[in-house]
Tab-separated table of C-alpha atoms and ligand atoms in Angstrom:
chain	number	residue	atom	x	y	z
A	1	UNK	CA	0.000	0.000	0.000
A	2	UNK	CA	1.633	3.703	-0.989
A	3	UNK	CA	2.376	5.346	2.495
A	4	UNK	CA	-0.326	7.858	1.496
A	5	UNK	CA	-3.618	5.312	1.394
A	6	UNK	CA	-1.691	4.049	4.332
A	7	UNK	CA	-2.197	7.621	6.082
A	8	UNK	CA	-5.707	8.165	5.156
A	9	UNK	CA	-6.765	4.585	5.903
A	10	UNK	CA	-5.181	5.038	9.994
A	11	UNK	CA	-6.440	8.634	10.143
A	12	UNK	CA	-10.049	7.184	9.068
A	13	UNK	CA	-9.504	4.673	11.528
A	14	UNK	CA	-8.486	6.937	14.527
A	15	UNK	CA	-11.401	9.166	13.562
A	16	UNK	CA	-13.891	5.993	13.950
A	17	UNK	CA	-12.692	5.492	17.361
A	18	UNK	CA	-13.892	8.752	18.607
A	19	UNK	CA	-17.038	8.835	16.713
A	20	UNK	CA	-19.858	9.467	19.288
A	21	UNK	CA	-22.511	7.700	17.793
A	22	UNK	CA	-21.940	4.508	15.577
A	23	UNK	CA	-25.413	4.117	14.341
A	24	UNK	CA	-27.607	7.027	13.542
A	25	UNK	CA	-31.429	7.774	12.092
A	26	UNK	CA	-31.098	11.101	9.881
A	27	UNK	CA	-34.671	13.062	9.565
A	28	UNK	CA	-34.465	15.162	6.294
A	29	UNK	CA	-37.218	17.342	5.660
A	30	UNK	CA	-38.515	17.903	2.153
A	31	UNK	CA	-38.088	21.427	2.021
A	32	UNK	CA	-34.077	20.810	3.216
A	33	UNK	CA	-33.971	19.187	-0.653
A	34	UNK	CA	-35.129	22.477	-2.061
A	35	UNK	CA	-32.103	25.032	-2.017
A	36	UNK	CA	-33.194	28.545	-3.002
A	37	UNK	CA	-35.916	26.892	-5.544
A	38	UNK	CA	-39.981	27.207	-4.916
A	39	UNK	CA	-40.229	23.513	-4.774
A	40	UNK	CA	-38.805	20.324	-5.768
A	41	UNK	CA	-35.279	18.797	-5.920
A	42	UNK	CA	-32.496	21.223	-6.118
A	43	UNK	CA	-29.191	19.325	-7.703
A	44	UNK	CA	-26.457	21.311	-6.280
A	45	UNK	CA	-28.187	21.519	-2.689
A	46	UNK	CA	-28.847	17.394	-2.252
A	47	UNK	CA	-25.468	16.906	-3.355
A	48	UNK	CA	-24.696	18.990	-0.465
A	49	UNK	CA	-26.396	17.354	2.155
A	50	UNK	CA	-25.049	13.956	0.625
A	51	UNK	CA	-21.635	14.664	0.731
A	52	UNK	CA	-22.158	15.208	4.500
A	53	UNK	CA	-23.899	12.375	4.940
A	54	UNK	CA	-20.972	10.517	3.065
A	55	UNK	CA	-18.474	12.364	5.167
A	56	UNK	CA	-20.030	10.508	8.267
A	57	UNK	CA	-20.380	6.996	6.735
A	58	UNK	CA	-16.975	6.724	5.072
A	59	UNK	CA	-15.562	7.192	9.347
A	60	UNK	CA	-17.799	3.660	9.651
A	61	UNK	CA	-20.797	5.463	11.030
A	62	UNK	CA	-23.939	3.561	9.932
A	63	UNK	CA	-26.364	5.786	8.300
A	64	UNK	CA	-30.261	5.433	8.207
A	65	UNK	CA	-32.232	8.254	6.520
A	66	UNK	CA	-35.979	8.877	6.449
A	67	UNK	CA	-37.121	11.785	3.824
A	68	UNK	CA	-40.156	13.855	4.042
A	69	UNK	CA	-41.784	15.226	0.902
A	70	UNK	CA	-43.337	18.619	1.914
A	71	UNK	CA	-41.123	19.942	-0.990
A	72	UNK	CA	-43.314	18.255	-3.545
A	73	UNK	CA	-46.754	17.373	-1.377
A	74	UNK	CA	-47.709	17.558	1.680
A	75	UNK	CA	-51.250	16.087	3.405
A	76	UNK	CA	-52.135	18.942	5.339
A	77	UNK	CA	-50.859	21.829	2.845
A	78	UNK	CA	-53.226	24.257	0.538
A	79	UNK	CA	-53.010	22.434	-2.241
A	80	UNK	CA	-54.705	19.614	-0.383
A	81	UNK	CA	-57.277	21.352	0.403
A	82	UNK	CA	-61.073	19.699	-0.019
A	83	UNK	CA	-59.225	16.542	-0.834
A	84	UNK	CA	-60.239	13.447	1.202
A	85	UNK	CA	-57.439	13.722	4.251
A	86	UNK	CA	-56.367	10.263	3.670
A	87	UNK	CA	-55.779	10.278	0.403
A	88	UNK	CA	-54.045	13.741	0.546
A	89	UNK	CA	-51.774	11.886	2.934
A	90	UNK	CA	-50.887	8.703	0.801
A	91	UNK	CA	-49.707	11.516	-1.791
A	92	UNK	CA	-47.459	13.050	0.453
A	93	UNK	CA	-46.149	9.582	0.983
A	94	UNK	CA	-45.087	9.275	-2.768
A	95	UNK	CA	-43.452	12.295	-2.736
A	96	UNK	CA	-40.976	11.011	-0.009
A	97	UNK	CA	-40.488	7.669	-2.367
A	98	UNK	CA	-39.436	10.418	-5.613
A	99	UNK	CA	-37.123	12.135	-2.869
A	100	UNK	CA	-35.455	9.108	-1.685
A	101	UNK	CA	-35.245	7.849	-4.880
A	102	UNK	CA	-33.287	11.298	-5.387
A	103	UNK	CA	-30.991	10.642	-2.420
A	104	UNK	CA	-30.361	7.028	-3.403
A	105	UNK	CA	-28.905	8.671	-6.728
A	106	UNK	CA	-26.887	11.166	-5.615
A	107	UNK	CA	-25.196	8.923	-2.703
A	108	UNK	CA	-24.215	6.434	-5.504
A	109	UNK	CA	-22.957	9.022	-7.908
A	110	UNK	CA	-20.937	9.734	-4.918
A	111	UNK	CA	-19.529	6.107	-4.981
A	112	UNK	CA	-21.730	5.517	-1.418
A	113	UNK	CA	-23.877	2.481	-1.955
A	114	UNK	CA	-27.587	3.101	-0.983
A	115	UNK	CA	-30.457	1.438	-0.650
A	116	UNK	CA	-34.421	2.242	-0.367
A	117	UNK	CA	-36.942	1.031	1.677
A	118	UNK	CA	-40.782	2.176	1.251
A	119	UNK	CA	-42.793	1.965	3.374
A	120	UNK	CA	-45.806	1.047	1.003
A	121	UNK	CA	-45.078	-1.779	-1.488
A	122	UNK	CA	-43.692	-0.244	-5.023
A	123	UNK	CA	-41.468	-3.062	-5.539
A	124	UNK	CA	-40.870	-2.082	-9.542
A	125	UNK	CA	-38.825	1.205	-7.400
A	126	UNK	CA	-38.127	0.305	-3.944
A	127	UNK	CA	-38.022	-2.371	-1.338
A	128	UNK	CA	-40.526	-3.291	0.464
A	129	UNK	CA	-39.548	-2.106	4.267
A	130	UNK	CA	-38.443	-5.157	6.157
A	131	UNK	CA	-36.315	-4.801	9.699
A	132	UNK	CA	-34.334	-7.580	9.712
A	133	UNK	CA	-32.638	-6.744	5.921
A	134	UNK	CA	-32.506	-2.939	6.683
A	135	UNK	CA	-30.503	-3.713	9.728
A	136	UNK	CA	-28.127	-6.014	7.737
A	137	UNK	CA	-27.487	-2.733	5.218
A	138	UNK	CA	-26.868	-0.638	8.066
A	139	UNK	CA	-23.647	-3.285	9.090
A	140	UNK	CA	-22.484	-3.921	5.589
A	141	UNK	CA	-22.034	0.104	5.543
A	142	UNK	CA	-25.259	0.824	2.989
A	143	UNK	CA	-26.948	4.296	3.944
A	144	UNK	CA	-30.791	3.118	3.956
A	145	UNK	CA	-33.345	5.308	2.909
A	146	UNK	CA	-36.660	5.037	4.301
A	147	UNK	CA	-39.421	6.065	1.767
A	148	UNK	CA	-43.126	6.642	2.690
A	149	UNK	CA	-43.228	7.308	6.165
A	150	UNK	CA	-44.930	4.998	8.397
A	151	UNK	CA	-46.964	3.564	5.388
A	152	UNK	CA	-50.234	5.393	7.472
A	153	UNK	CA	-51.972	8.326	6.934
A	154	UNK	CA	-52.262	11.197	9.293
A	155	UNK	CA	-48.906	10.648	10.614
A	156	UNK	CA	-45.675	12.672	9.282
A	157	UNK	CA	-42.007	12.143	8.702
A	158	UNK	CA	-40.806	12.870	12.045
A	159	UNK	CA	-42.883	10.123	13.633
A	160	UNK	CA	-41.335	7.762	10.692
A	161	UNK	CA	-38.151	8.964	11.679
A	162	UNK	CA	-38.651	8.153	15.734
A	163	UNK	CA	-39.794	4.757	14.921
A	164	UNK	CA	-36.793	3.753	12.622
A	165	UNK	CA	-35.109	5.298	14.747
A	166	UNK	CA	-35.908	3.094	17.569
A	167	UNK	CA	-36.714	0.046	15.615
A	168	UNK	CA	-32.801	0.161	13.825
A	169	UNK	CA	-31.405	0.565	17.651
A	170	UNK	CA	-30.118	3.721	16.712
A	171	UNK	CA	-28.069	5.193	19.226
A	172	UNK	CA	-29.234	9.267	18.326
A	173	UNK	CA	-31.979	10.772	16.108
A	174	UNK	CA	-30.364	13.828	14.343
A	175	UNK	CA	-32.741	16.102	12.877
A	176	UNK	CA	-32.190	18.624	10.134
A	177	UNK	CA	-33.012	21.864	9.743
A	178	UNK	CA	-32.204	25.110	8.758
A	179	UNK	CA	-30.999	26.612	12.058
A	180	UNK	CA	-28.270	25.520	13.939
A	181	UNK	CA	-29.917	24.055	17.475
A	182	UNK	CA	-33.071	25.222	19.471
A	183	UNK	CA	-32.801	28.927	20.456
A	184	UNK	CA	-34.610	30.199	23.497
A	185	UNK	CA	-36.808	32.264	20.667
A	186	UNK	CA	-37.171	32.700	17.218
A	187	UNK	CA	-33.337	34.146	16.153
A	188	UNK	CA	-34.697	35.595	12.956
A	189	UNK	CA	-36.988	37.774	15.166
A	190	UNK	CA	-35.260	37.829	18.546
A	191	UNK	CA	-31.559	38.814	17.808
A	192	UNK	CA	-30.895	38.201	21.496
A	193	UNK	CA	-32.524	34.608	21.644
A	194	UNK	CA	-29.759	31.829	22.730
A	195	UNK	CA	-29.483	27.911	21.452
A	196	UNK	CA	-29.766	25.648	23.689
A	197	UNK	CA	-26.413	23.361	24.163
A	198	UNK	CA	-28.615	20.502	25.303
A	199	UNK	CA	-32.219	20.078	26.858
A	200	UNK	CA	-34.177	17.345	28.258
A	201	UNK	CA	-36.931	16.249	26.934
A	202	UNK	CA	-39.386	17.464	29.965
A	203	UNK	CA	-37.641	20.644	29.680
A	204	UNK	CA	-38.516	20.921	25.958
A	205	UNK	CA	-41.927	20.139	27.344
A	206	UNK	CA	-42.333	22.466	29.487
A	207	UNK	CA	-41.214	25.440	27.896
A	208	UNK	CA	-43.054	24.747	25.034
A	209	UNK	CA	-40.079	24.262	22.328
A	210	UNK	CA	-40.783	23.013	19.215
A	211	UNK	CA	-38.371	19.934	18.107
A	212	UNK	CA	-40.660	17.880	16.741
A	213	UNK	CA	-44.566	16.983	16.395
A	214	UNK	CA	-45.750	15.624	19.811
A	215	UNK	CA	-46.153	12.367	18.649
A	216	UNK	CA	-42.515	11.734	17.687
A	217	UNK	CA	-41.026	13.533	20.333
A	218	UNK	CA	-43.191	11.327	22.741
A	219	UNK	CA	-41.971	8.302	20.856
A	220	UNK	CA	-38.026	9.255	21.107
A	221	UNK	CA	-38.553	10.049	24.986
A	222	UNK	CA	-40.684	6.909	26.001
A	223	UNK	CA	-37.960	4.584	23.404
A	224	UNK	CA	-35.126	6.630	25.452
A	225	UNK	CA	-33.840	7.815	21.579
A	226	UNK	CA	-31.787	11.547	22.397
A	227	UNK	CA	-32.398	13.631	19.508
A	228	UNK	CA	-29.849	16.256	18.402
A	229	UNK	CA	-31.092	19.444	15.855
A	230	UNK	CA	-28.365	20.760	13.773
A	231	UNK	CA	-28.238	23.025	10.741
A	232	UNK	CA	-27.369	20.346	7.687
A	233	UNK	CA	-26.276	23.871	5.464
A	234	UNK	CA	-23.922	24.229	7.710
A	235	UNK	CA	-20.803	22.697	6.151
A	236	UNK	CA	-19.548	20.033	8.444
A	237	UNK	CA	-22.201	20.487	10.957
A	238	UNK	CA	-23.044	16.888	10.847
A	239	UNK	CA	-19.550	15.546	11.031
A	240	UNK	CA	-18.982	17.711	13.991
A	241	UNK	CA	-22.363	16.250	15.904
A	242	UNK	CA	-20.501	12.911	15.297
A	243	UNK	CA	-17.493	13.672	17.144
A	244	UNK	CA	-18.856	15.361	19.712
A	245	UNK	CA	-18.170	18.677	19.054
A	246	UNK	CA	-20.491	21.810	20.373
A	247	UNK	CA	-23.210	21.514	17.375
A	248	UNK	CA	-26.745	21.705	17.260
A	249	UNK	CA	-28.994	21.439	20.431
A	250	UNK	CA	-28.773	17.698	22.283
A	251	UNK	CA	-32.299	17.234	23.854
A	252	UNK	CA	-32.002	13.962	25.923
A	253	UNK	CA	-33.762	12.237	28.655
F	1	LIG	N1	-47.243	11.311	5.378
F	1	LIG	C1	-48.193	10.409	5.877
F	1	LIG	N2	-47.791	9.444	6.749
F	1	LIG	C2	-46.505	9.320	7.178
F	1	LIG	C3	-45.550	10.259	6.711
F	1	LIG	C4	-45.945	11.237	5.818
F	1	LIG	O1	-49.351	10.487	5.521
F	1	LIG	O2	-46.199	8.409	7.967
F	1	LIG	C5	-47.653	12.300	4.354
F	1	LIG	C6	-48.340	13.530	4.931
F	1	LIG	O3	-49.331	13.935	4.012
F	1	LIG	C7	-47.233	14.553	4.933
F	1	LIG	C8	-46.445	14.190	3.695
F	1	LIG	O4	-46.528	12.756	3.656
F	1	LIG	O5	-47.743	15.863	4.870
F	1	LIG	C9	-45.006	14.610	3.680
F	1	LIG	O6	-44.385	14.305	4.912
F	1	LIG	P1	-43.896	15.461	5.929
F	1	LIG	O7	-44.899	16.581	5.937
F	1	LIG	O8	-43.587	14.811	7.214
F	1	LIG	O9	-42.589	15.930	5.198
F	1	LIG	P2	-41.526	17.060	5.603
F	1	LIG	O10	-42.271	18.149	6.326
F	1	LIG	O11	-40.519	16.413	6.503
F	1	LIG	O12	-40.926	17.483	4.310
């Protein structure tokens, strides 16, 4: 081996053992996918968020991802409205399925093998979601993707993303957004407004802070699943969540 790979391949390996979490659940909103555009799949932005993701997985962290699709559809939106609420929802489900199948692309361009899951059966596309194979992927290294939610109506992403979460044994929920942790107010309004290093989950609770919709969070505190929320534009935000650096907001039990 040329001393260089030789390098790269110990500093990769020094780097995995101080990686703080070894098995993750990534939440990706929709709207993350859009960039600056009105809607839809921006190129240059899911590249982005992709090489971050790779970033992580190429240190040996293993990667689960579930996708919303609010940038395409969304149950509950305008466009919805007068539709039959159910039905509504099962479109918002496809809409994750087009954006995963988005992600899956762009991880392999990236030469990081990928694989989808769906929730609902669309087995010309996607696998059909099944535990025991997804958790095999996540040791052989493959980032899984989890497409259509829960499969159920009148649930959303985030509650998807808590019960991967805890179904894969992941050992941290990281959740994506556009602003770098929970802030004590709104920071676009409230320039003195302070993030939050970490928070517990009652105290979240109590001082009615938004991290994610009730049901979730109520799933990741009852399944004891610590949740961090970190700004994925932020270059090597997620990398630095990984090895413990002072990212995002930790909100734990
Ligand atoms: N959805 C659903 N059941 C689920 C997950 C999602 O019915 O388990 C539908 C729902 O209509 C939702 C849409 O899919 O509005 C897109 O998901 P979400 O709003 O969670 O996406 P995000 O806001 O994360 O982009």
């Amino acid at each position: 081996m040329r001393p260089i790979y030789l390098f790269v391949s110990l500093y990769k390996k020094v780097l995995h053992m101080t990686v703080k979490y070894k098995r993750i659940l990534l939440k990706l909103s929709g709207e993350s996918l859009m960039g600056g555009d009105p809607f839809g799949i921006n190129r240059e932005t899911i590249m982005r968020i992709v090489s971050q993701v790779k970033e992580i997985a190429d240190l040996g962290v293993q990667v689960g991802v579930v996708v919303g699709g609010g940038n395409i559809f969304r149950g509950v939106s305008g466009q919805a409205q007068s539709m039959d609420r159910a039905t509504a929802d099962y479109m918002g489900m496809m809409a994750t399925v087009m954006n995963a199948l988005a992600l899956k692309d762009a991880f392999e361009s990236l030469g990081t093998k990928a694989r989808v899951q769906s929730a609902l059966s669309m087995q010309q596309i996607a696998e059909t979601y099944a535990r025991p194979k997804a958790i095999q992927y996540l040791e052989e290294g493959k980032v899984v993707i989890f497409a259509a939610g829960t499969g159920n109506p009148f649930f959303t992403t985030d509650t998807a993303a808590a019960l991967r979460g805890a179904e894969m044994n992941c050992d941290i929920m990281m959740k994506a957004t556009n602003v770098d942790g929970v802030y004590t107010a709104d920071p676009k309004k409230d320039p003195s407004a302070e993030r939050y290093q970490t928070l517990t989950f009652d105290e979240a609770l109590n001082k009615n802070l938004k991290v994610m919709d009730a049901t979730a969070f109520a799933l990741c505190r009852e399944r004891r699943l610590n949740i961090v929320v970190f700004d994925i534009h932020k270059d090597g935000a997620l990398k630095n969540v990984i090895l413990g650096a002072d990212e995002g907001t930790l909100v734990h039990n």
